[in-house]
XYZ file of C-alpha atoms in Angstrom:
444
model
C 0.070 0.036 -0.008
C 1.165 3.497 -0.692
C 2.499 5.220 2.420
C 1.376 8.819 2.623
C 3.327 11.260 4.964
C 3.495 14.980 5.431
C 7.178 15.957 6.199
C 7.366 19.712 6.862
C 10.749 21.244 5.997
C 11.378 24.558 8.256
C 11.391 26.924 5.170
C 8.952 29.093 3.409
C 11.100 30.188 0.481
C 9.780 29.593 -3.222
C 13.153 27.926 -4.022
C 12.625 24.712 -1.899
C 15.875 22.962 -1.117
C 15.204 19.205 -1.747
C 18.426 18.283 0.241
C 16.258 18.968 3.344
C 14.124 16.228 2.719
C 14.880 12.957 4.736
C 15.092 9.431 3.123
C 12.667 8.711 0.541
C 10.978 5.705 1.680
C 9.783 2.908 -0.844
C 5.875 2.970 -2.116
C 5.471 6.422 -0.445
C 4.098 9.786 -1.395
C 5.222 12.663 0.901
C 3.973 16.083 0.616
C 6.600 18.742 1.874
C 5.430 22.247 0.769
C 2.712 24.492 -0.291
C 3.176 26.866 -3.267
C 0.580 29.831 -3.610
C 0.419 30.374 -7.671
C -1.302 33.440 -9.451
C -2.354 36.909 -8.547
C -5.354 36.067 -6.596
C -7.574 37.933 -8.715
C -11.039 36.432 -9.684
C -10.397 36.887 -13.239
C -7.311 34.568 -13.313
C -8.556 31.580 -15.077
C -6.686 28.933 -17.203
C -4.326 31.136 -19.398
C -0.897 32.240 -18.873
C -0.578 33.436 -15.056
C 3.006 33.922 -15.512
C 4.210 31.199 -13.040
C 7.003 28.819 -14.074
C 7.757 25.753 -12.052
C 11.729 24.557 -12.326
C 13.394 21.704 -10.937
C 17.127 20.581 -10.666
C 17.258 17.325 -9.155
C 18.816 13.845 -8.869
C 18.539 10.993 -6.455
C 21.603 10.240 -4.310
C 22.476 7.450 -1.743
C 21.354 8.326 1.773
C 24.532 7.784 3.835
C 22.313 7.852 6.941
C 19.965 5.151 5.940
C 21.020 1.459 7.479
C 21.417 0.129 3.900
C 22.018 2.848 1.417
C 21.079 2.484 -2.252
C 23.790 1.956 -4.724
C 24.890 4.403 -7.470
C 24.124 1.908 -9.974
C 20.902 1.203 -8.774
C 19.757 4.702 -8.665
C 21.154 5.692 -12.251
C 18.604 2.852 -13.503
C 15.801 3.789 -11.033
C 12.792 5.303 -12.901
C 10.188 5.203 -9.895
C 10.820 8.369 -8.287
C 8.971 11.503 -9.220
C 8.938 15.135 -7.974
C 4.952 16.095 -8.098
C 3.178 19.319 -7.844
C -0.347 18.992 -7.873
C -3.400 21.254 -7.257
C -4.172 21.447 -3.669
C -7.881 21.784 -4.433
C -9.449 18.404 -4.984
C -6.204 16.601 -3.893
C -8.100 13.945 -2.030
C -9.975 13.171 -5.151
C -7.113 12.953 -7.430
C -4.948 10.769 -4.843
C -5.910 7.166 -4.620
C -3.547 4.678 -2.946
C -4.290 1.878 -5.383
C -3.758 4.020 -8.554
C -1.616 7.038 -7.990
C 1.320 5.743 -9.445
C -0.367 4.481 -12.549
C -1.628 7.871 -12.933
C 1.646 9.614 -12.578
C 3.135 7.359 -15.399
C 0.525 9.162 -17.858
C 0.059 12.484 -15.936
C -1.037 14.622 -18.730
C -4.174 12.552 -19.099
C -4.753 11.455 -15.525
C -3.654 14.519 -13.718
C -5.087 17.738 -15.256
C -3.033 20.719 -13.983
C -0.065 18.808 -12.240
C 3.341 18.973 -12.867
C 5.455 15.658 -12.707
C 9.192 15.383 -12.841
C 10.595 11.932 -13.404
C 14.261 11.991 -11.341
C 16.852 9.399 -11.167
C 20.596 8.851 -10.031
C 21.864 10.468 -13.347
C 19.937 13.936 -12.687
C 17.104 15.260 -14.497
C 18.776 18.765 -15.427
C 16.613 21.629 -15.513
C 13.148 21.082 -16.241
C 10.617 23.891 -16.428
C 6.779 23.604 -16.754
C 4.310 26.502 -16.702
C 1.506 26.300 -14.306
C -1.803 27.707 -15.953
C -4.055 27.851 -13.165
C -3.917 29.948 -9.982
C -4.412 28.297 -6.629
C -2.319 26.419 -3.960
C -0.264 23.590 -5.107
C 1.272 20.810 -3.084
C 5.013 19.909 -3.654
C 5.624 16.117 -3.149
C 7.888 13.329 -3.668
C 6.538 9.937 -4.893
C 8.540 6.840 -4.703
C 6.496 4.308 -6.797
C 9.245 1.358 -6.496
C 10.494 -0.708 -3.818
C 13.964 0.637 -3.626
C 14.696 2.837 -0.749
C 17.874 4.221 1.009
C 18.164 7.208 -1.011
C 17.261 10.989 -0.902
C 16.878 13.787 -3.353
C 19.638 16.452 -4.145
C 18.591 19.786 -5.810
C 16.010 22.569 -5.795
C 12.301 22.944 -6.893
C 11.396 26.629 -7.516
C 8.644 28.740 -8.447
C 8.931 32.073 -10.013
C 6.009 34.522 -11.130
C 6.608 37.514 -13.528
C 6.693 39.629 -10.277
C 9.479 37.424 -8.851
C 9.564 34.676 -6.217
C 7.353 35.849 -3.711
C 4.156 33.629 -3.050
C 1.002 35.133 -4.573
C -0.462 35.651 -1.037
C 2.562 37.804 -0.094
C 3.013 39.856 -3.311
C 1.686 43.019 -1.870
C 3.542 42.820 1.548
C 6.257 45.161 0.401
C 3.703 47.880 -0.630
C 1.746 47.219 2.941
C 4.964 47.743 5.233
C 5.926 50.823 3.075
C 2.428 52.204 3.871
C 2.974 51.273 7.411
C 6.502 52.714 7.605
C 4.804 56.066 6.361
C 2.334 56.127 9.029
C 4.668 55.522 11.739
C 7.249 58.048 10.470
C 4.246 60.600 10.484
C 3.586 59.693 14.099
C 7.108 59.909 15.044
C 7.561 63.282 13.534
C 4.356 64.589 15.166
C 5.462 63.410 18.520
C 8.923 64.648 17.989
C 7.122 68.204 17.447
C 5.170 67.815 20.372
C 8.110 66.884 22.716
C 9.976 69.932 21.272
C 7.293 72.228 22.038
C 6.460 70.944 25.520
C 10.128 69.957 26.568
C 9.680 71.332 29.977
C 6.884 69.174 30.666
C 8.238 65.748 29.338
C 8.685 62.697 31.203
C 10.122 59.230 30.775
C 6.826 58.136 29.416
C 6.894 60.543 26.697
C 10.382 59.575 25.561
C 9.202 55.753 25.833
C 6.430 56.468 23.226
C 9.107 57.974 20.913
C 11.312 54.783 21.319
C 8.247 52.682 20.590
C 7.581 54.353 17.465
C 11.198 54.053 16.177
C 10.982 50.414 17.052
C 7.787 50.103 14.877
C 9.705 52.019 12.123
C 12.415 49.927 12.108
C 10.404 46.637 12.125
C 8.523 48.015 8.984
C 11.952 48.588 7.341
C 13.233 45.272 8.196
C 10.021 43.309 6.752
C 10.376 45.531 3.454
C 14.088 44.618 2.969
C 13.143 40.880 3.900
C 10.368 40.630 1.402
C 12.243 42.448 -1.454
C 15.126 40.049 -0.825
C 12.794 37.190 -0.988
C 11.081 38.254 -4.137
C 14.506 38.760 -5.939
C 16.571 35.834 -4.692
C 13.798 33.219 -3.904
C 15.234 32.389 -0.509
C 13.840 34.012 2.880
C 16.569 35.388 5.141
C 16.309 33.590 8.564
C 18.284 36.597 10.271
C 15.983 39.343 8.912
C 13.035 37.220 9.832
C 14.292 36.975 13.350
C 15.151 40.424 13.495
C 11.629 41.569 12.182
C 9.789 39.237 14.580
C 11.761 40.487 17.487
C 11.100 44.180 16.789
C 7.264 43.325 16.314
C 7.216 41.711 19.794
C 9.472 44.061 21.527
C 7.653 47.261 20.930
C 4.622 45.718 22.675
C 7.100 44.566 25.777
C 7.928 48.379 26.096
C 4.274 49.440 26.039
C 3.625 46.847 28.601
C 6.670 48.012 30.729
C 5.254 51.518 30.528
C 1.858 50.155 31.892
C 3.503 48.484 34.855
C 5.358 51.636 35.589
C 2.336 54.085 35.516
C 2.306 55.083 39.191
C 1.910 58.596 40.549
C 1.764 58.130 44.190
C 4.188 55.133 45.464
C 4.072 54.694 49.130
C 7.194 54.940 51.527
C 8.726 51.576 52.210
C 6.765 49.633 49.427
C 7.994 48.832 45.882
C 6.447 51.023 43.231
C 5.227 49.525 39.938
C 8.260 49.658 37.933
C 10.649 48.407 40.678
C 11.781 44.786 41.431
C 12.315 42.106 38.853
C 8.810 40.512 38.713
C 7.591 42.497 35.818
C 10.729 41.896 33.843
C 10.595 38.231 34.233
C 6.791 38.154 33.209
C 7.474 40.283 30.517
C 10.357 37.915 29.200
C 8.000 35.058 29.370
C 5.470 36.794 27.287
C 8.171 37.783 24.690
C 9.431 34.404 24.404
C 5.759 33.051 23.727
C 4.913 35.679 21.221
C 8.067 35.335 19.531
C 7.588 31.596 18.951
C 4.059 32.325 17.882
C 5.397 34.831 15.118
C 7.531 32.151 13.590
C 4.839 29.656 13.845
C 2.275 31.887 11.997
C 4.952 32.605 9.362
C 5.761 28.947 8.639
C 2.273 27.880 8.797
C 1.384 29.103 5.104
C 3.971 26.818 3.510
C 2.572 23.727 5.394
C -1.054 24.276 5.175
C -1.827 20.543 4.223
C -5.340 20.775 5.851
C -6.051 19.903 9.422
C -3.384 21.933 11.048
C -3.957 24.869 13.472
C -1.867 27.298 15.312
C -3.785 26.742 18.601
C -0.899 25.131 20.498
C 1.666 27.617 19.229
C -0.687 30.458 20.342
C -1.905 29.255 23.700
C 1.327 30.092 25.596
C 1.147 33.779 24.357
C -2.605 34.041 24.970
C -2.180 32.719 28.574
C 0.733 35.102 29.075
C -1.128 38.057 27.692
C -4.180 37.473 30.111
C -2.101 37.361 33.187
C -0.011 40.302 32.424
C -3.323 42.142 31.476
C -4.893 41.098 34.834
C -2.035 42.074 36.794
C -1.753 45.413 35.377
C -5.425 46.108 35.692
C -5.204 45.297 39.304
C -2.354 47.464 39.846
C -3.745 50.298 37.822
C -7.183 50.117 39.924
C -5.279 49.969 43.138
C -3.380 53.271 42.166
C -6.697 54.937 40.986
C -8.152 54.138 44.407
C -5.235 55.458 46.103
C -5.176 58.821 44.015
C -8.938 59.274 44.548
C -8.492 59.373 48.243
C -5.886 61.957 48.201
C -7.895 63.991 45.585
C -5.582 63.582 42.540
C -8.586 63.458 40.239
C -6.563 64.545 37.129
C -4.058 61.639 37.639
C -6.759 59.079 38.541
C -8.658 60.057 35.318
C -5.631 59.605 33.342
C -5.056 56.084 34.510
C -8.663 55.247 34.103
C -8.473 56.292 30.383
C -5.026 54.149 30.116
C -6.779 51.022 31.355
C -9.498 51.569 28.773
C -6.959 51.727 26.086
C -5.248 48.708 27.604
C -8.231 46.822 27.483
C -9.160 47.758 23.993
C -5.813 46.862 22.709
C -5.605 43.510 24.688
C -9.120 42.511 23.491
C -7.869 43.426 19.819
C -4.747 41.387 20.113
C -6.535 38.319 21.399
C -9.075 38.572 18.469
C -6.048 39.008 15.984
C -4.453 36.059 17.462
C -7.646 33.853 17.091
C -7.750 35.004 13.385
C -4.149 33.916 12.964
C -4.965 30.410 14.622
C -7.653 29.778 11.863
C -6.634 31.784 9.037
C -9.568 31.953 6.524
C -7.375 33.348 4.073
C -5.179 30.341 3.455
C -7.463 28.596 1.190
C -6.822 26.527 -1.682
C -8.645 28.963 -4.139
C -6.922 32.142 -5.047
C -9.967 34.017 -4.501
C -9.793 33.597 -0.739
C -6.108 35.390 -0.580
C -7.444 38.745 -0.930
C -7.601 39.473 2.982
C -4.348 37.667 3.559
C -2.472 40.809 3.943
C -5.053 41.905 6.884
C -4.379 38.638 8.462
C -0.770 38.371 8.209
C 0.067 42.034 9.351
C -2.516 44.554 8.784
C -4.958 43.858 11.717
C -2.044 43.594 14.356
C -0.544 46.759 12.872
C -3.981 48.713 12.962
C -4.542 47.417 16.558
C -1.113 48.492 17.758
C -0.841 51.992 15.942
C -4.406 52.708 17.191
C -3.534 52.070 20.774
C -0.256 54.061 20.540
C -1.967 57.088 19.148
C -4.511 56.880 21.901
C -2.108 56.504 24.502
C -0.167 59.534 23.273
C -3.103 61.611 23.328
C -4.039 60.611 26.748
C -0.331 61.161 28.016
C 0.102 64.511 26.337
C 2.597 66.417 27.878
C 0.962 68.767 30.418
C 2.357 71.133 33.490
C -0.066 68.859 35.695
C 1.349 65.625 34.515
C 5.054 66.905 35.016
C 4.276 68.162 38.532
C 2.693 64.735 39.329
C 5.664 62.635 38.804
C 7.474 64.538 41.533
C 4.711 63.803 44.222
C 5.362 61.596 47.286
C 2.498 60.539 49.355
C 2.727 61.292 53.051
C 2.415 58.059 55.312
C 0.125 59.915 57.673
C -2.463 60.238 54.921
C -2.132 64.054 54.542
C -1.830 65.710 51.112
C 1.581 65.342 49.945
C 4.110 68.185 49.374
C 5.968 68.257 45.952
C 9.567 67.765 45.992
C 11.464 70.928 45.095
C 8.530 73.158 45.832
C 9.135 76.718 45.052
C 8.419 79.492 47.385
C 7.553 83.028 46.775
C 9.666 85.985 48.386
C 6.461 86.870 50.275
C 6.809 83.342 52.066
C 10.595 84.196 52.919
C 9.725 87.575 54.410
C 7.247 86.094 56.580
């Protein structure tokens, strides 16, 4: 019987490295990758969509196998195929008893498929145009009984626009627009700080830092997708840097929320003191960083039945714990401020709580959408909203929360003065540190 396996290589490049595949088992069909072909427009039919599949491959002995196949055997072996099949209707096309018979006459039996026979002598460069948009499975079929060998070479898909998958073709333009928005926010906030320099606090400089991180994130993603489009391989270094920036900007905002305190008590740790918040935020960052990678690679291993639920669960739990902790801390602070008649500061924290609640709920909704991405369908028509799911919703949610927080924490004389207040242990109204006395007070 034909053995079906789904072996996932950790790559999302349109140039798939066949050397990453483990031993090709006898009588097996293994699916390794998903190509997204076409423009995703409804009018893309069965004509020339500007997509060409190219393979350069050979079968070689697998030295790690218990019984590696011989070179002479592989040179004559004619039962190994690289197969690219339309993902839609794959279950109907695939039948364990007859699939290998279909491969031998693929043109008649497998419409829309590309089949490349490969042996030990190498297949050379083989090119096949794909004429219909949609998702395609890249698989390796071994219809014989020989084992102990593996593949060497590449299988690449290139569109007229380059190597980017059809679902990601607009990502450069999207992050370019995001960079423009964050640049506008950064310039505007810089002008605010310059105009209200004497009223600025660490919070205002933190907002500037977050905006700069967001700009750098967008710039990294632009370079990442441009290099991928021209070279066919995604840069793992740029992927890590971009993912780091996208999560670290949230860490900075969470840290600011932990630090939002106006009336620290004597002999008590304030919000921003101690290592507990840092440890919790580090755990959250690691969980969110992992989920970012899982989400990125999910598109290329979308074989059906796979979800990101377990990848997202640690980040969801960590987000919920941080949210509850910060909200309780802020509520306690608001209560303290109300007792000493700091109404303006209490109102500011209440507004901050509302922003944090909206941003957290928005982030959880975006995470759920990521887990069950409806735009990774096998039909090209479903890809139109992928740009929103892959980055749009999260960027909109973050930028909105950032702008609202900037408006709430706009530099004022009242806010500047409140940062220097110390509450008296007797419960009496506190005296600002460094208070200025009039000359009349000195004369008295």
